[in-house]
GROMACS .gro file of C-alpha atoms in nm:
model
  120
    1GLN     CA    1   3.239   0.095   2.031
    2VAL     CA    2   2.952   0.303   1.935
    3GLN     CA    3   2.666   0.089   1.779
    4LEU     CA    4   2.321   0.200   1.589
    5VAL     CA    5   2.103  -0.114   1.543
    6GLU     CA    6   1.765  -0.070   1.354
    7SER     CA    7   1.443  -0.336   1.355
    8GLY     CA    8   1.108  -0.308   1.237
    9GLY     CA    9   1.143  -0.405   0.859
   10GLY     CA   10   0.970  -0.676   0.703
   11LEU     CA   11   0.755  -0.739   0.439
   12VAL     CA   12   0.468  -0.531   0.406
   13GLN     CA   13   0.112  -0.492   0.128
   14PRO     CA   14   0.135  -0.151  -0.079
   15GLY     CA   15  -0.061   0.122   0.086
   16GLU     CA   16   0.012   0.015   0.452
   17SER     CA   17   0.227   0.071   0.721
   18ALA     CA   18   0.558   0.032   0.888
   19ARG     CA   19   0.809   0.191   1.148
   20LEU     CA   20   1.176   0.181   1.176
   21SER     CA   21   1.326   0.203   1.486
   22CYS     CA   22   1.700   0.294   1.535
   23ILE     CA   23   1.924   0.268   1.865
   24VAL     CA   24   2.213   0.446   1.925
   25SER     CA   25   2.435   0.369   2.191
   26GLY     CA   26   2.827   0.338   2.368
   27ASP     CA   27   2.995   0.668   2.489
   28ILE     CA   28   2.780   0.870   2.427
   29GLU     CA   29   2.780   1.263   2.502
   30ARG     CA   30   2.546   1.404   2.247
   31ILE     CA   31   2.418   1.317   1.938
   32SER     CA   32   2.351   1.592   1.629
   33GLY     CA   33   2.213   1.474   1.323
   34MET     CA   34   1.992   1.175   1.312
   35GLY     CA   35   1.876   1.057   0.951
   36TRP     CA   36   1.820   0.772   0.717
   37TYR     CA   37   1.855   0.577   0.437
   38ARG     CA   38   1.827   0.342   0.166
   39GLN     CA   39   1.904   0.081  -0.064
   40ALA     CA   40   1.701  -0.078  -0.340
   41PRO     CA   41   1.846  -0.362  -0.523
   42GLY     CA   42   2.078  -0.287  -0.844
   43ALA     CA   43   2.088   0.076  -0.673
   44GLN     CA   44   2.302   0.306  -0.460
   45ARG     CA   45   2.243   0.422  -0.152
   46VAL     CA   46   2.058   0.720  -0.130
   47TRP     CA   47   1.948   0.948   0.134
   48VAL     CA   48   1.610   0.943   0.264
   49ALA     CA   49   1.558   1.155   0.569
   50THR     CA   50   1.691   1.371   0.821
   51VAL     CA   51   1.654   1.471   1.201
   52VAL     CA   52   1.871   1.708   1.366
   53PRO     CA   53   1.833   1.823   1.804
   54ASP     CA   54   1.556   2.081   1.798
   55GLY     CA   55   1.300   1.780   1.583
   56ARG     CA   56   1.355   1.991   1.252
   57THR     CA   57   1.330   1.749   0.955
   58SER     CA   58   1.399   1.742   0.588
   59TYR     CA   59   1.254   1.455   0.361
   60VAL     CA   60   1.382   1.320  -0.039
   61ASP     CA   61   1.112   1.468  -0.254
   62SER     CA   62   1.001   1.103  -0.286
   63VAL     CA   63   0.879   1.063   0.043
   64LYS     CA   64   0.722   1.373   0.166
   65GLY     CA   65   0.428   1.335   0.289
   66ARG     CA   66   0.418   0.982   0.335
   67PHE     CA   67   0.737   0.911   0.596
   68THR     CA   68   0.785   1.127   0.879
   69ILE     CA   69   1.102   1.061   1.091
   70SER     CA   70   1.161   1.134   1.496
   71ARG     CA   71   1.386   1.132   1.728
   72ASP     CA   72   1.378   1.047   2.133
   73ASN     CA   73   1.701   1.190   2.243
   74ALA     CA   74   1.607   1.081   2.599
   75LYS     CA   75   1.663   0.788   2.454
   76ASN     CA   76   1.935   0.756   2.194
   77ALA     CA   77   1.703   0.719   1.926
   78VAL     CA   78   1.565   0.795   1.569
   79TYR     CA   79   1.283   0.617   1.451
   80LEU     CA   80   1.128   0.667   1.060
   81GLN     CA   81   0.718   0.591   1.029
   82MET     CA   82   0.621   0.517   0.675
   83ASP     CA   83   0.254   0.524   0.526
   84SER     CA   84   0.108   0.451   0.178
   85LEU     CA   85   0.401   0.259   0.101
   86LYS     CA   86   0.491   0.160  -0.253
   87ALA     CA   87   0.705  -0.072  -0.449
   88GLU     CA   88   0.933   0.165  -0.495
   89ASP     CA   89   1.001   0.165  -0.103
   90THR     CA   90   1.147  -0.158  -0.114
   91ALA     CA   91   1.486  -0.127  -0.009
   92VAL     CA   92   1.749  -0.157   0.240
   93TYR     CA   93   1.718   0.057   0.497
   94TYR     CA   94   2.003   0.224   0.717
   95CYS     CA   95   2.012   0.452   1.051
   96ASN     CA   96   2.314   0.721   1.028
   97ALA     CA   97   2.402   0.921   1.326
   98VAL     CA   98   2.665   1.168   1.354
   99VAL     CA   99   2.798   1.061   1.727
  100ILE     CA  100   3.016   1.294   1.939
  101SER     CA  101   3.207   1.051   2.209
  102THR     CA  102   3.248   1.112   2.588
  103ASN     CA  103   3.589   1.124   2.475
  104ARG     CA  104   3.499   1.409   2.265
  105ARG     CA  105   3.562   1.308   1.904
  106THR     CA  106   3.297   1.275   1.634
  107GLY     CA  107   3.239   1.033   1.425
  108ASP     CA  108   3.011   0.928   1.142
  109TYR     CA  109   2.814   0.565   1.220
  110TRP     CA  110   2.561   0.361   1.040
  111GLY     CA  111   2.390   0.044   1.148
  112GLN     CA  112   2.334  -0.330   0.980
  113GLY     CA  113   2.022  -0.232   0.743
  114THR     CA  114   1.704  -0.350   0.821
  115GLN     CA  115   1.501  -0.495   0.483
  116VAL     CA  116   1.199  -0.333   0.338
  117ILE     CA  117   0.998  -0.548   0.127
  118VAL     CA  118   0.651  -0.354   0.000
  119SER     CA  119   0.508  -0.586  -0.268
  120SER     CA  120   0.119  -0.784  -0.277
   0.00000   0.00000   0.00000
């Protein structure tokens, strides 16, 4: 019953920015880790960034200094601000959340993905 919906993808010029959003809905008691993954054409899905409930963040080396992950616990939302985008950032970006439901069950949930294309 938990659902994640991403938005904000699209076509972006190299060097420009984009902001992805993900909203989690359903029978939520609380959310622990939230993060973003991406899958480039012909490649496997890889981890990009994580934010834990107290706001601490982690990033894959290739996006450090360019991407910023954040969350709004009141809105059950996670965001990914992407600056200085490169062609190699082109991928489908997926939102991920570990959700403790109101029935006390813990699940690992994924959004449907949003396409980011970095091209001139």
